[in-house]
Amino acid sequence: MKIFHNTRHAEHSGRQEMFRGRLVDCHEVPQRLQHVLDELARRPVGALVQPTADLPLDAALRQVHSADYLDFLARAWSDWVALDPTNAERDALPSVWPLAAKHGFRTDAPPLNFAARLGQYAFDSGTPLMAGSWAAAREGAACALAAAQAVLGGERFAMALTRPPGHHAGPNYMGGYCFINNAAVAAQALRDGGLQRVAVLDVDYHHGNGTQTIFYERSDVLTVSIHGDPRTEYPFFLGHADERGHGAGEGFNLNLPLPRGTGFEVWWAALQTAMQAVSDFAPQALVVPLGLDTFEGDPISGFKLRSADYLQIGRAIAALGLPTVLTLEGGYAAADLGVNTVNVLEGLRG
């Protein structure tokens, strides 16, 4: 197993986020990844490597994100500081958003004011952007692309061990701590590498709204997600069971929302449903946005999985018998994230 490590992840280190109406210390912090690295040092399960510098990363990003959004991210920090030089001392958070066009708001005439543009490309105020965010997100996407290429090259399993996470980032928006959709980059790279069908199995507590949106009208990428019920859980506005895909993609999106407080037995039953859908689709490879915020001790989530359960999850994923790319997503009980992540990887190895 190759584990691609984002050595630049700590350049993205937010000070505060808006959480349930108040500014709090960020939940998505560099220590999350350090705990995984520490556990991998104790229990090595694969080769820890870095993506090479010659990856066709820009082309891969343009396959899943719009050019204007990528350009915004690349310039965002310098534009934020240009708005007010004192902004260099604080993270950028949006404070104004356009509603959908049906409400009379226009997005066809992009504003010149950076604060407004930030709102145009964000769907929440909990995703702080700082000087190193773009570099960290790009390197994370490079890890995902390298993992996909490793699988195409014959690796059974490969992981993008990175932060910030990615599955909430859509074609032209950021949110949920995510800027670049690493899982979508990996899935598209597998398709571009010659595979005809790829499945995405998202096991994060929060619905992968960005991944769903990117592939919602396509039949070549099946998206399946087990997550907290969006009627009560973030991201709230996507993730319902009746979202089945649209147009050519109808029937190729499956959401399995579960109530807050769900324990492993019920969650496991949902996983069996998800895996059956994957098997019926008969993909040639699998992408797993690996969120570990289903853990019972997670501070912002509500499922009740325990550390030992993640060994069983790893074994279940391996039992699908598919070449698999994993991308690290959520998991905010930072001290437990290392054990839980490595348990999944140990389960994969059998």
CSV table of C-alpha atoms in Angstrom, one decimal:
chain,number,residue,atom,x,y,z
A,1,MET,CA,0.0,0.0,0.0
A,2,LYS,CA,1.3,3.4,-0.9
A,3,ILE,CA,0.3,6.3,1.4
A,4,PHE,CA,0.9,9.7,-0.2
A,5,HIS,CA,1.7,12.3,2.5
A,6,ASN,CA,0.9,16.0,2.1
A,7,THR,CA,4.0,17.6,3.6
A,8,ARG,CA,2.6,21.1,3.1
A,9,HIS,CA,-0.7,20.5,5.0
A,10,ALA,CA,0.4,22.5,8.1
A,11,GLU,CA,0.6,25.6,6.0
A,12,HIS,CA,-3.2,25.6,6.2
A,13,SER,CA,-3.8,26.2,9.9
A,14,GLY,CA,-6.9,28.2,10.7
A,15,ARG,CA,-7.3,30.4,13.7
A,16,GLN,CA,-11.1,30.5,14.1
A,17,GLU,CA,-14.3,29.3,12.3
A,18,MET,CA,-17.9,30.2,12.6
A,19,PHE,CA,-19.7,27.3,14.2
A,20,ARG,CA,-23.4,27.4,15.1
A,21,GLY,CA,-23.4,31.1,15.2
A,22,ARG,CA,-20.2,31.9,17.1
A,23,LEU,CA,-16.5,32.1,16.4
A,24,VAL,CA,-14.7,29.1,17.9
A,25,ASP,CA,-11.2,27.6,17.6
A,26,CYS,CA,-10.9,25.5,14.4
A,27,HIS,CA,-11.8,21.9,14.6
A,28,GLU,CA,-9.8,21.1,11.4
A,29,VAL,CA,-6.2,21.5,12.6
A,30,PRO,CA,-2.7,20.2,11.6
A,31,GLN,CA,-2.6,18.0,14.7
A,32,ARG,CA,-5.2,15.7,13.1
A,33,LEU,CA,-2.7,14.6,10.5
A,34,GLN,CA,0.2,14.4,12.9
A,35,HIS,CA,-1.6,11.9,15.1
A,36,VAL,CA,-2.1,9.7,12.0
A,37,LEU,CA,1.6,10.0,11.1
A,38,ASP,CA,2.5,9.1,14.7
A,39,GLU,CA,0.3,6.0,14.6
A,40,LEU,CA,1.8,5.0,11.3
A,41,ALA,CA,5.2,5.2,12.8
A,42,ARG,CA,4.1,2.8,15.5
A,43,ARG,CA,2.1,0.5,13.2
A,44,PRO,CA,3.5,0.9,9.6
A,45,VAL,CA,1.0,-0.5,7.1
A,46,GLY,CA,2.5,0.8,3.9
A,47,ALA,CA,5.1,3.0,2.3
A,48,LEU,CA,4.9,6.6,3.2
A,49,VAL,CA,5.7,8.6,0.0
A,50,GLN,CA,5.2,12.0,-1.6
A,51,PRO,CA,3.7,12.8,-5.0
A,52,THR,CA,6.2,13.6,-7.7
A,53,ALA,CA,6.5,17.2,-9.0
A,54,ASP,CA,5.8,16.1,-12.6
A,55,LEU,CA,2.1,15.2,-12.1
A,56,PRO,CA,-0.4,16.8,-14.5
A,57,LEU,CA,-2.1,18.5,-11.6
A,58,ASP,CA,-3.5,21.6,-13.2
A,59,ALA,CA,-5.2,19.6,-15.9
A,60,ALA,CA,-6.6,17.2,-13.3
A,61,LEU,CA,-8.0,20.1,-11.2
A,62,ARG,CA,-9.7,21.6,-14.3
A,63,GLN,CA,-11.5,18.3,-14.8
A,64,VAL,CA,-13.5,18.7,-11.6
A,65,HIS,CA,-13.4,22.4,-10.8
A,66,SER,CA,-14.3,25.5,-12.9
A,67,ALA,CA,-11.4,27.7,-14.1
A,68,ASP,CA,-12.8,30.8,-12.4
A,69,TYR,CA,-13.0,29.0,-9.1
A,70,LEU,CA,-9.4,27.7,-9.3
A,71,ASP,CA,-8.2,31.2,-10.3
A,72,PHE,CA,-10.0,32.6,-7.3
A,73,LEU,CA,-8.4,30.2,-4.9
A,74,ALA,CA,-4.9,30.8,-6.4
A,75,ARG,CA,-5.3,34.6,-5.8
A,76,ALA,CA,-7.5,34.6,-2.8
A,77,TRP,CA,-4.9,35.4,-0.1
A,78,SER,CA,-3.2,38.2,-2.0
A,79,ASP,CA,-6.6,39.7,-2.8
A,80,TRP,CA,-7.7,39.5,0.8
A,81,VAL,CA,-4.6,41.3,2.0
A,82,ALA,CA,-5.0,43.9,-0.8
A,83,LEU,CA,-8.5,44.6,0.5
A,84,ASP,CA,-7.0,45.8,3.8
A,85,PRO,CA,-3.3,45.3,4.8
A,86,THR,CA,-4.3,44.4,8.3
A,87,ASN,CA,-6.1,41.4,6.9
A,88,ALA,CA,-2.7,39.7,6.9
A,89,GLU,CA,-3.2,39.2,10.6
A,90,ARG,CA,-6.5,37.3,10.3
A,91,ASP,CA,-8.0,34.5,8.3
A,92,ALA,CA,-10.5,35.2,5.5
A,93,LEU,CA,-14.1,34.2,6.2
A,94,PRO,CA,-17.1,35.2,4.1
A,95,SER,CA,-19.9,37.4,5.5
A,96,VAL,CA,-22.2,37.9,2.5
A,97,TRP,CA,-23.6,35.4,0.0
A,98,PRO,CA,-25.8,35.5,-3.2
A,99,LEU,CA,-28.9,33.4,-3.0
A,100,ALA,CA,-30.0,31.4,-6.1
A,101,ALA,CA,-31.0,33.4,-9.2
A,102,LYS,CA,-34.6,32.6,-8.6
A,103,HIS,CA,-34.5,35.1,-5.7
A,104,GLY,CA,-33.2,37.8,-8.0
A,105,PHE,CA,-29.5,37.7,-7.1
A,106,ARG,CA,-27.1,37.8,-10.0
A,107,THR,CA,-23.8,35.9,-10.3
A,108,ASP,CA,-23.2,36.7,-14.0
A,109,ALA,CA,-21.6,40.0,-13.1
A,110,PRO,CA,-18.9,39.0,-10.6
A,111,PRO,CA,-18.2,41.7,-8.0
A,112,LEU,CA,-14.9,43.5,-7.8
A,113,ASN,CA,-14.9,43.6,-4.0
A,114,PHE,CA,-13.0,40.6,-2.6
A,115,ALA,CA,-15.3,40.1,0.4
A,116,ALA,CA,-18.2,39.6,-2.0
A,117,ARG,CA,-16.2,37.2,-4.3
A,118,LEU,CA,-15.3,35.2,-1.2
A,119,GLY,CA,-19.0,34.7,-0.5
A,120,GLN,CA,-19.7,33.9,-4.1
A,121,TYR,CA,-17.4,30.9,-3.9
A,122,ALA,CA,-18.2,29.7,-0.4
A,123,PHE,CA,-21.3,28.1,1.0
A,124,ASP,CA,-20.5,28.5,4.7
A,125,SER,CA,-18.5,30.7,7.1
A,126,GLY,CA,-16.7,27.8,8.7
A,127,THR,CA,-13.9,27.4,6.2
A,128,PRO,CA,-11.1,29.8,7.0
A,129,LEU,CA,-8.7,30.7,4.2
A,130,MET,CA,-5.2,31.8,5.0
A,131,ALA,CA,-1.8,32.4,3.3
A,132,GLY,CA,-1.0,28.7,2.9
A,133,SER,CA,-4.4,27.3,2.1
A,134,TRP,CA,-4.0,27.1,-1.7
A,135,ALA,CA,-0.6,25.5,-1.4
A,136,ALA,CA,-1.8,22.9,1.1
A,137,ALA,CA,-5.0,22.2,-0.9
A,138,ARG,CA,-3.0,21.8,-4.2
A,139,GLU,CA,-0.5,19.4,-2.6
A,140,GLY,CA,-3.4,17.4,-1.2
A,141,ALA,CA,-4.9,17.1,-4.6
A,142,ALA,CA,-1.5,16.0,-5.9
A,143,CYS,CA,-1.6,13.2,-3.3
A,144,ALA,CA,-5.0,12.1,-4.5
A,145,LEU,CA,-3.9,12.2,-8.2
A,146,ALA,CA,-0.7,10.3,-7.3
A,147,ALA,CA,-2.8,7.7,-5.4
A,148,ALA,CA,-5.1,7.2,-8.4
A,149,GLN,CA,-2.1,6.8,-10.7
A,150,ALA,CA,-0.6,4.2,-8.3
A,151,VAL,CA,-3.8,2.2,-8.5
A,152,LEU,CA,-3.8,2.5,-12.3
A,153,GLY,CA,-0.2,1.2,-12.2
A,154,GLY,CA,-1.2,-1.9,-10.3
A,155,GLU,CA,-1.3,-1.0,-6.6
A,156,ARG,CA,-4.3,-2.7,-4.8
A,157,PHE,CA,-4.7,0.2,-2.3
A,158,ALA,CA,-3.3,3.7,-2.2
A,159,MET,CA,-4.2,6.6,0.2
A,160,ALA,CA,-4.0,10.3,0.0
A,161,LEU,CA,-3.1,11.2,3.6
A,162,THR,CA,-3.9,14.9,3.5
A,163,ARG,CA,-5.6,17.9,4.9
A,164,PRO,CA,-7.5,20.1,4.3
A,165,PRO,CA,-10.2,17.5,3.4
A,166,GLY,CA,-12.1,17.7,0.1
A,167,HIS,CA,-15.5,16.1,-0.3
A,168,HIS,CA,-17.6,19.2,0.5
A,169,ALA,CA,-15.9,21.2,-2.3
A,170,GLY,CA,-18.0,21.5,-5.4
A,171,PRO,CA,-17.3,22.4,-9.0
A,172,ASN,CA,-17.1,26.1,-8.1
A,173,TYR,CA,-17.3,26.5,-4.3
A,174,MET,CA,-15.6,25.7,-1.1
A,175,GLY,CA,-17.0,24.8,2.3
A,176,GLY,CA,-17.0,22.3,5.1
A,177,TYR,CA,-13.2,22.9,5.6
A,178,CYS,CA,-12.7,21.8,1.9
A,179,PHE,CA,-11.2,23.7,-1.1
A,180,ILE,CA,-10.3,21.0,-3.7
A,181,ASN,CA,-12.4,17.8,-3.9
A,182,ASN,CA,-9.6,15.2,-3.6
A,183,ALA,CA,-12.0,12.2,-4.0
A,184,ALA,CA,-13.4,13.7,-7.2
A,185,VAL,CA,-9.8,14.3,-8.5
A,186,ALA,CA,-9.0,10.7,-7.9
A,187,ALA,CA,-12.2,9.3,-9.4
A,188,GLN,CA,-11.8,11.4,-12.5
A,189,ALA,CA,-8.1,10.5,-12.8
A,190,LEU,CA,-9.2,6.8,-12.8
A,191,ARG,CA,-11.6,7.5,-15.6
A,192,ASP,CA,-9.1,9.4,-17.6
A,193,GLY,CA,-6.7,6.6,-17.0
A,194,GLY,CA,-8.9,4.3,-19.1
A,195,LEU,CA,-11.4,2.8,-16.6
A,196,GLN,CA,-15.0,2.8,-17.7
A,197,ARG,CA,-16.7,2.7,-14.4
A,198,VAL,CA,-15.6,4.1,-11.0
A,199,ALA,CA,-17.5,4.0,-7.7
A,200,VAL,CA,-17.2,6.5,-4.8
A,201,LEU,CA,-18.2,5.2,-1.3
A,202,ASP,CA,-18.2,8.0,1.1
A,203,VAL,CA,-18.3,7.0,4.8
A,204,ASP,CA,-17.8,10.4,6.4
A,205,TYR,CA,-20.4,11.5,9.0
A,206,HIS,CA,-21.3,14.5,6.8
A,207,HIS,CA,-22.7,14.1,3.3
A,208,GLY,CA,-20.2,14.6,0.5
A,209,ASN,CA,-22.3,17.3,-1.2
A,210,GLY,CA,-19.4,18.4,-3.5
A,211,THR,CA,-18.7,14.9,-4.8
A,212,GLN,CA,-22.4,14.3,-5.4
A,213,THR,CA,-22.7,17.6,-7.3
A,214,ILE,CA,-19.7,17.0,-9.5
A,215,PHE,CA,-20.9,13.6,-10.7
A,216,TYR,CA,-24.7,14.0,-10.4
A,217,GLU,CA,-25.5,14.0,-14.1
A,218,ARG,CA,-23.1,11.2,-15.0
A,219,SER,CA,-23.5,7.4,-15.3
A,220,ASP,CA,-19.8,6.5,-15.3
A,221,VAL,CA,-19.2,7.4,-11.7
A,222,LEU,CA,-21.5,5.9,-9.0
A,223,THR,CA,-21.6,8.0,-5.8
A,224,VAL,CA,-22.8,6.4,-2.6
A,225,SER,CA,-22.8,8.1,0.8
A,226,ILE,CA,-23.7,7.0,4.4
A,227,HIS,CA,-24.1,10.1,6.5
A,228,GLY,CA,-26.0,12.0,9.2
A,229,ASP,CA,-29.6,13.0,8.2
A,230,PRO,CA,-29.4,16.4,6.5
A,231,ARG,CA,-32.6,17.5,8.2
A,232,THR,CA,-30.5,17.9,11.3
A,233,GLU,CA,-26.9,17.5,10.2
A,234,TYR,CA,-24.4,19.6,8.1
A,235,PRO,CA,-24.4,20.3,5.2
A,236,PHE,CA,-28.2,20.4,5.5
A,237,PHE,CA,-29.2,21.2,2.0
A,238,LEU,CA,-28.1,18.0,0.2
A,239,GLY,CA,-27.9,14.3,1.1
A,240,HIS,CA,-31.5,13.2,1.2
A,241,ALA,CA,-32.5,9.7,0.1
A,242,ASP,CA,-34.5,11.0,-2.8
A,243,GLU,CA,-31.5,12.5,-4.6
A,244,ARG,CA,-30.9,9.8,-7.2
A,245,GLY,CA,-29.0,11.6,-9.9
A,246,HIS,CA,-30.2,13.6,-12.9
A,247,GLY,CA,-30.4,13.1,-16.6
A,248,ALA,CA,-27.8,10.5,-17.6
A,249,GLY,CA,-26.9,10.2,-14.0
A,250,GLU,CA,-30.3,9.2,-12.8
A,251,GLY,CA,-30.0,6.1,-10.6
A,252,PHE,CA,-26.3,6.6,-10.1
A,253,ASN,CA,-26.4,8.4,-6.8
A,254,LEU,CA,-27.4,6.7,-3.6
A,255,ASN,CA,-27.7,8.5,-0.2
A,256,LEU,CA,-28.2,6.5,3.0
A,257,PRO,CA,-28.9,9.1,5.7
A,258,LEU,CA,-29.1,7.9,9.3
A,259,PRO,CA,-30.3,9.7,12.5
A,260,ARG,CA,-27.9,11.2,15.0
A,261,GLY,CA,-27.0,8.7,17.6
A,262,THR,CA,-26.8,5.8,15.2
A,263,GLY,CA,-24.6,2.9,16.5
A,264,PHE,CA,-22.4,0.5,14.6
A,265,GLU,CA,-25.0,-2.2,14.1
A,266,VAL,CA,-27.4,0.1,12.2
A,267,TRP,CA,-24.5,1.8,10.4
A,268,TRP,CA,-23.1,-1.6,9.4
A,269,ALA,CA,-26.4,-2.6,7.9
A,270,ALA,CA,-26.3,0.6,5.8
A,271,LEU,CA,-22.8,-0.2,4.7
A,272,GLN,CA,-24.0,-3.6,3.4
A,273,THR,CA,-26.6,-1.8,1.3
A,274,ALA,CA,-24.0,0.6,0.0
A,275,MET,CA,-21.6,-2.2,-0.9
A,276,GLN,CA,-24.3,-4.1,-2.7
A,277,ALA,CA,-25.0,-1.0,-4.8
A,278,VAL,CA,-21.3,-0.8,-5.5
A,279,SER,CA,-21.1,-4.5,-6.5
A,280,ASP,CA,-24.2,-4.1,-8.7
A,281,PHE,CA,-22.6,-1.2,-10.6
A,282,ALA,CA,-19.5,-3.5,-11.3
A,283,PRO,CA,-16.9,-0.7,-11.1
A,284,GLN,CA,-13.3,-1.3,-12.1
A,285,ALA,CA,-12.0,0.8,-9.1
A,286,LEU,CA,-13.3,2.3,-5.9
A,287,VAL,CA,-12.7,5.7,-4.3
A,288,VAL,CA,-13.4,5.9,-0.5
A,289,PRO,CA,-13.6,9.4,1.0
A,290,LEU,CA,-12.5,8.2,4.4
A,291,GLY,CA,-14.1,10.3,7.1
A,292,LEU,CA,-13.5,9.1,10.7
A,293,ASP,CA,-15.9,11.6,12.3
A,294,THR,CA,-18.4,8.7,12.7
A,295,PHE,CA,-16.3,8.0,15.9
A,296,GLU,CA,-18.2,8.1,19.2
A,297,GLY,CA,-15.9,10.7,20.6
A,298,ASP,CA,-16.1,13.2,17.7
A,299,PRO,CA,-16.9,16.7,19.0
A,300,ILE,CA,-19.0,17.8,16.0
A,301,SER,CA,-20.7,14.6,14.9
A,302,GLY,CA,-23.2,12.2,16.2
A,303,PHE,CA,-22.6,8.5,15.3
A,304,LYS,CA,-21.4,6.0,17.9
A,305,LEU,CA,-18.7,3.9,16.1
A,306,ARG,CA,-15.7,2.7,18.2
A,307,SER,CA,-12.1,2.3,17.3
A,308,ALA,CA,-12.3,-1.5,16.8
A,309,ASP,CA,-15.2,-1.0,14.3
A,310,TYR,CA,-12.8,0.6,11.8
A,311,LEU,CA,-10.8,-2.7,11.5
A,312,GLN,CA,-14.1,-4.3,10.4
A,313,ILE,CA,-14.8,-1.5,8.0
A,314,GLY,CA,-11.4,-1.9,6.4
A,315,ARG,CA,-12.0,-5.6,5.9
A,316,ALA,CA,-15.4,-4.9,4.3
A,317,ILE,CA,-13.9,-2.5,1.8
A,318,ALA,CA,-11.2,-5.0,1.0
A,319,ALA,CA,-13.8,-7.7,0.5
A,320,LEU,CA,-15.2,-5.8,-2.5
A,321,GLY,CA,-12.1,-6.9,-4.3
A,322,LEU,CA,-11.5,-3.6,-6.1
A,323,PRO,CA,-8.4,-1.5,-6.6
A,324,THR,CA,-9.1,1.3,-4.1
A,325,VAL,CA,-8.0,4.9,-3.5
A,326,LEU,CA,-8.7,6.4,-0.1
A,327,THR,CA,-8.8,10.1,0.7
A,328,LEU,CA,-8.6,11.3,4.3
A,329,GLU,CA,-11.7,13.4,5.1
A,330,GLY,CA,-13.2,14.3,8.5
A,331,GLY,CA,-12.4,13.2,12.0
A,332,TYR,CA,-12.1,15.8,14.7
A,333,ALA,CA,-11.4,13.8,17.8
A,334,ALA,CA,-7.8,14.5,16.8
A,335,ALA,CA,-6.1,12.3,19.4
A,336,ASP,CA,-8.1,9.2,18.3
A,337,LEU,CA,-7.8,9.9,14.5
A,338,GLY,CA,-4.5,8.1,14.2
A,339,VAL,CA,-5.7,4.9,15.7
A,340,ASN,CA,-9.0,4.9,13.8
A,341,THR,CA,-7.3,5.7,10.5
A,342,VAL,CA,-4.6,3.0,10.8
A,343,ASN,CA,-7.3,0.5,12.0
A,344,VAL,CA,-9.0,0.9,8.6
A,345,LEU,CA,-5.7,0.5,6.8
A,346,GLU,CA,-4.9,-2.6,8.8
A,347,GLY,CA,-8.3,-4.0,8.0
A,348,LEU,CA,-7.7,-3.5,4.3
A,349,ARG,CA,-4.6,-5.6,4.5
A,350,GLY,CA,-6.6,-8.4,6.2
